[in-house]
CSV table of C-alpha atoms in Angstrom, one decimal:
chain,number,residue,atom,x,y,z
J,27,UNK,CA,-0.7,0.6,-16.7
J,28,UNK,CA,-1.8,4.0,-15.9
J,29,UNK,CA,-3.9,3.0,-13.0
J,30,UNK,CA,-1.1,0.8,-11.3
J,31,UNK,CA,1.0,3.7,-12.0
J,32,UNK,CA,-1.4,6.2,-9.9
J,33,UNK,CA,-1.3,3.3,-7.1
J,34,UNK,CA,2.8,3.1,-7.6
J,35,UNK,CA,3.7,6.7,-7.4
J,36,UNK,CA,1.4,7.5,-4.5
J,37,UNK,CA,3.4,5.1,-2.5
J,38,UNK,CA,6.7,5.5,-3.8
J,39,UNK,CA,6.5,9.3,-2.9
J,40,UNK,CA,5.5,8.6,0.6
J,41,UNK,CA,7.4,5.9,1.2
J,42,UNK,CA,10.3,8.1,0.5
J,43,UNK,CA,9.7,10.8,2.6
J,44,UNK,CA,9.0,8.8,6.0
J,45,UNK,CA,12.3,7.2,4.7
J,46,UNK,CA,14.3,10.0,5.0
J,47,UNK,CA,13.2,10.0,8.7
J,48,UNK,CA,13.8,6.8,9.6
J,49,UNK,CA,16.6,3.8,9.4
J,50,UNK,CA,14.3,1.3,7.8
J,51,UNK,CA,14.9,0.8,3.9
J,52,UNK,CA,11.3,0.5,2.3
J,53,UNK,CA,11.9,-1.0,-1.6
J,54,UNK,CA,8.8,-0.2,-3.9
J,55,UNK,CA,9.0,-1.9,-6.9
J,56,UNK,CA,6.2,-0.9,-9.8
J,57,UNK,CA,5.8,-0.6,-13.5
J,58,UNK,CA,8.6,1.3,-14.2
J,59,UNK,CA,10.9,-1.4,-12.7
J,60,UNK,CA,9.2,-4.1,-14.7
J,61,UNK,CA,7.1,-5.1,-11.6
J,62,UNK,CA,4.8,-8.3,-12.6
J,63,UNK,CA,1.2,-8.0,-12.7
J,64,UNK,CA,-1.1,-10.9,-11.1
J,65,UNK,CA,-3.5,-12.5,-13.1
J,66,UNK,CA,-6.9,-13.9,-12.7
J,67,UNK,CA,-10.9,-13.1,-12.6
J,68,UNK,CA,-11.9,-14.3,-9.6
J,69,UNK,CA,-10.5,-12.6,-6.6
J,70,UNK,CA,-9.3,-15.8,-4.4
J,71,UNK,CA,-7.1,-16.5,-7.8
J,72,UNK,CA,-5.5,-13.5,-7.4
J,73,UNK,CA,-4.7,-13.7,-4.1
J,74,UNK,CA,-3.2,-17.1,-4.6
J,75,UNK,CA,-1.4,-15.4,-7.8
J,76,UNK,CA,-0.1,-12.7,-5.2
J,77,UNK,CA,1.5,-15.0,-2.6
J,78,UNK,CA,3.5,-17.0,-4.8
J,79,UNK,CA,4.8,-13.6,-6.7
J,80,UNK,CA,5.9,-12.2,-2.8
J,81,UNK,CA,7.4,-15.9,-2.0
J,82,UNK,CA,9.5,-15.5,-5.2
J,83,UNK,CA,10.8,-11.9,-5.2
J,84,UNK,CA,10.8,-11.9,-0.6
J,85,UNK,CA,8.0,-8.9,-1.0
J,86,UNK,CA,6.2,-8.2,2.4
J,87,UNK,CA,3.0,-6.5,1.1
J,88,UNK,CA,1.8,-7.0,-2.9
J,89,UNK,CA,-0.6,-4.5,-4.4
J,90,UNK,CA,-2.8,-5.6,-7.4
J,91,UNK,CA,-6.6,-5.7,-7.9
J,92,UNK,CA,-8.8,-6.7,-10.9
J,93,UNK,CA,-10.3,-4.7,-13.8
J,94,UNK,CA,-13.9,-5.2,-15.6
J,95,UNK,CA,-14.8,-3.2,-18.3
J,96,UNK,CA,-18.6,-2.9,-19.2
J,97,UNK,CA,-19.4,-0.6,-22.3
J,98,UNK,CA,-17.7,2.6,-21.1
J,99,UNK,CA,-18.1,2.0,-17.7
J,100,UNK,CA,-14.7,0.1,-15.6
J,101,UNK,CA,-14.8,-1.8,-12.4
J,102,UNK,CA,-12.0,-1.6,-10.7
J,103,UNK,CA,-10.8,-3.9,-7.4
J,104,UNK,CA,-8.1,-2.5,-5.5
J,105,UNK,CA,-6.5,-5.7,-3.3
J,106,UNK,CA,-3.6,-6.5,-1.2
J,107,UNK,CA,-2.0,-9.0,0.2
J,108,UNK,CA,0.3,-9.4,3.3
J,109,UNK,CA,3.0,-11.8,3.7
J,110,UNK,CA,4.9,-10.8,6.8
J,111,UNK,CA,6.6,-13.3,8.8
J,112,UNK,CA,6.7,-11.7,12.2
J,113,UNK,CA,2.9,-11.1,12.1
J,114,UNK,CA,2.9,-14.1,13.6
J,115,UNK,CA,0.5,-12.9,16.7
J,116,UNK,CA,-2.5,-11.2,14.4
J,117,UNK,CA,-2.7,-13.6,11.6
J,118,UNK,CA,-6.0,-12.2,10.9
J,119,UNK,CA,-3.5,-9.4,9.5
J,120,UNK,CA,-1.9,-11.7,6.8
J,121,UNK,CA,-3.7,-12.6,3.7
J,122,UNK,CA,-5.8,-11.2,1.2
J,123,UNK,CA,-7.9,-7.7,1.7
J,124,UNK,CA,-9.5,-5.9,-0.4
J,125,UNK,CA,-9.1,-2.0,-0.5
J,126,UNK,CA,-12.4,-0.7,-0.2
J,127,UNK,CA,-15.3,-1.6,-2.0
J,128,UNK,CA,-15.2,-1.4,-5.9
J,129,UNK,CA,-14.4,1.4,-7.9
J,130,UNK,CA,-17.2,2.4,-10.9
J,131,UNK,CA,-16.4,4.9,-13.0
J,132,UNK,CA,-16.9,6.3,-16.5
J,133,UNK,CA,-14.2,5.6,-18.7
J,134,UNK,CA,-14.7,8.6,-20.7
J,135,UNK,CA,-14.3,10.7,-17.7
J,136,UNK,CA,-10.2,11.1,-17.1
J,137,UNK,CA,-11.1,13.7,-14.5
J,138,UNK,CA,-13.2,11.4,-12.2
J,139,UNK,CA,-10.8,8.0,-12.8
J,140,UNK,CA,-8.3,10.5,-11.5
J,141,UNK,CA,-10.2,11.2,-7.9
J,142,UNK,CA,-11.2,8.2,-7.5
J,143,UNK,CA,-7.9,6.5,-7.5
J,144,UNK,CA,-6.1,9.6,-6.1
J,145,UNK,CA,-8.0,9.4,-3.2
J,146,UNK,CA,-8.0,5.3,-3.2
J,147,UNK,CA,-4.3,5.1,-3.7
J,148,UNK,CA,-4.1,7.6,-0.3
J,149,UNK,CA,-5.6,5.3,1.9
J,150,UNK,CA,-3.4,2.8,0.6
J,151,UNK,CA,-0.1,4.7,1.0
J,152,UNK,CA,-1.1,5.5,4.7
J,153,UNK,CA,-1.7,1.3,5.6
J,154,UNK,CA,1.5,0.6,3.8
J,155,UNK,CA,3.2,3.1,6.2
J,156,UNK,CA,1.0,2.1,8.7
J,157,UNK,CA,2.4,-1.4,8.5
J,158,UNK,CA,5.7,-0.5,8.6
J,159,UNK,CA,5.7,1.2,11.9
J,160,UNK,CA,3.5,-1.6,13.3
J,161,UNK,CA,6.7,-4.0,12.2
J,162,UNK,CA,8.8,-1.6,14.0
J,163,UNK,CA,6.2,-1.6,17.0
J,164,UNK,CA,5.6,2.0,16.7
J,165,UNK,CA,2.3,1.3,17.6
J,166,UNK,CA,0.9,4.7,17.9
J,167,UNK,CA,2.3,6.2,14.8
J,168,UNK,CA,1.0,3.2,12.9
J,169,UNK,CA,-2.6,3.8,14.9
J,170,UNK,CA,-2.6,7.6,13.7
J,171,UNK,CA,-1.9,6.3,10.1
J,172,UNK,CA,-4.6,3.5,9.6
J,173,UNK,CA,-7.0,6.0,11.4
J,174,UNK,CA,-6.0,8.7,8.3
J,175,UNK,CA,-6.8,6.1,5.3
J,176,UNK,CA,-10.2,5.4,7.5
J,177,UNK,CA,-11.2,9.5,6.9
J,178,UNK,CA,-13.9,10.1,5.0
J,179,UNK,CA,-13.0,12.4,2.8
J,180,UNK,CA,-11.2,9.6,1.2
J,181,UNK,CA,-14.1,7.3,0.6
J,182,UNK,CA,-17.3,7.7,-0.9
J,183,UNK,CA,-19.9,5.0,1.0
J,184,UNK,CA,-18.8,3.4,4.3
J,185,UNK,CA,-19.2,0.3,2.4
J,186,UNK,CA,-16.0,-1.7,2.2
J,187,UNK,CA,-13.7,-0.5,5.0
J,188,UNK,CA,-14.0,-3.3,7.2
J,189,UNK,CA,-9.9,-3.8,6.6
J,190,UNK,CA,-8.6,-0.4,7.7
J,191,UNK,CA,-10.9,-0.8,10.8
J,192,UNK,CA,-9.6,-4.5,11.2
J,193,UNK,CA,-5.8,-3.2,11.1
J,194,UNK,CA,-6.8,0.1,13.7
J,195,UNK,CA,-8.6,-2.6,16.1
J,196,UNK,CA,-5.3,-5.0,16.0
J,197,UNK,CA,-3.0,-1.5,16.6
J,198,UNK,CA,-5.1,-0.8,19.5
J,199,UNK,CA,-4.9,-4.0,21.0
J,200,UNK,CA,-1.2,-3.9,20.8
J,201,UNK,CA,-1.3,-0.9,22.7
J,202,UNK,CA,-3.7,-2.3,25.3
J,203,UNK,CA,-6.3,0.5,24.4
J,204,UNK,CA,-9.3,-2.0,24.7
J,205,UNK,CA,-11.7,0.3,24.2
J,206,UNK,CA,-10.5,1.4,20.8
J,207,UNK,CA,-9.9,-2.0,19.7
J,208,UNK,CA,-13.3,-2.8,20.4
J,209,UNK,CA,-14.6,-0.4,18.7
J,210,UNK,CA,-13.0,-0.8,15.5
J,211,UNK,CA,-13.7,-4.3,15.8
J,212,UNK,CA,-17.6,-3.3,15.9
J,213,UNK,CA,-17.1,-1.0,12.8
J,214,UNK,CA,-15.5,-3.7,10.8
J,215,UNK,CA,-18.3,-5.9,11.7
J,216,UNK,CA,-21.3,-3.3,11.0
J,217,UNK,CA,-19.6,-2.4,7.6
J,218,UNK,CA,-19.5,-6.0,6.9
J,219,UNK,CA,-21.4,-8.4,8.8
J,220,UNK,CA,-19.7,-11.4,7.1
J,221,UNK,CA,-16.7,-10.0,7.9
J,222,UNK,CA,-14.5,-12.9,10.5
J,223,UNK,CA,-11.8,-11.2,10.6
J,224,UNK,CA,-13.6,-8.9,13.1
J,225,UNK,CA,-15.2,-11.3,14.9
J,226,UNK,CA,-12.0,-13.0,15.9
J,227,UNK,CA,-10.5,-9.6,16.6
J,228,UNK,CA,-13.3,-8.7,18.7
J,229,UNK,CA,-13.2,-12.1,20.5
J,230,UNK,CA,-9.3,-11.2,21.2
J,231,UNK,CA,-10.3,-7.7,22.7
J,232,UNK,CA,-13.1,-9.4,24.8
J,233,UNK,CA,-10.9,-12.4,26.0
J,234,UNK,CA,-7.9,-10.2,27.2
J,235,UNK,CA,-10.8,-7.7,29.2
């Protein structure tokens, strides 16, 4: 509870104050409103978990991630999953991502589970806000967000931001900046060579050149 609660306010208080500035109504629902959590070990159960929880309650973006706890060491997962309808165009946007690579941290240390999902729960604040002006096709705006969560002073390794660079690259392309596209695309890929999502975004940015 206290770590979804880090997660929850981070969000809630940014959310609020680019909602003062805009039209758009933003609801944030977390522990304190009796939110449900999402179960499972393995992490294509809880994504699975996560879409049928946004299909019941009509949420756009669900925020959840796993927690392992070996002796006094935890393991956390940050994940989310997107479930917006008029995303229609970059399906490689919809679905399941993960937040970064895994957190390890001591248990016993309160001061270093604090920084570590501070700084975690930033970057996620700045790609929900980033996804809201991309609804809104304020394309720019929602570049200069997703390019803040990708600082690093907010991560520790490289290692795991294949998803903020996937979501800069699809920004870009939107704004017919090729060149930026393609090189987020790239970055996803050498943070991740796996990683399809950036292939296919790549692909995109090399088919419309």
């Amino acid at each position: 509870e206290i770590i979804s609660s880090i997660f929850y306010n981070r969000v809630q208080e940014d959310i609020a104050n680019d909602s003062s500035q805009i039209d758009t109504i933003i609801q944030v629902l977390g522990p304190p409103d009796g939110a449900p959590s999402i179960k499972g070990d393995a992490p294509e159960v809880r994504a699975n978990n996560a879409e049928k929880l946004a299909d019941e309650i009509n949420a756009d973006i669900i925020i959840y991630g796993g927690i392992e706890k070996k002796g006094n060491t935890l393991i956390i997962s940050p994940e989310f999953f997107v479930t917006i309808d008029n995303f229609y165009e970059t399906e490689e946007m919809v679905g399941q991502h993960a937040l970064g690579d895994k957190i390890t941290i001591s248990s016993q240390s309160q001061i270093a589970l604090n920084r570590e999902l501070s700084n975690r729960s930033q970057v996620l604040s700045f790609i929900v806000r980033g996804l809201n002006k991309y609804l809104v096709e304020e394309y720019e705006n929602a570049l200069f967000l997703f390019q803040e969560a990708n600082k690093d002073s907010y991560w520790e390794t490289t290692e795991g931001r294949e998803t903020v660079y996937l979501f800069e690259g699809n920004t870009a392309g939107k704004m017919q900046d090729l060149l930026t596209a393609e090189q987020a695309y790239q970055a996803s890929i050498e943070n991740n060579p796996t990683y399809a999502r950036g292939y296919l975004g790549l692909g995109t940015v090399y088919f419309h050149a």
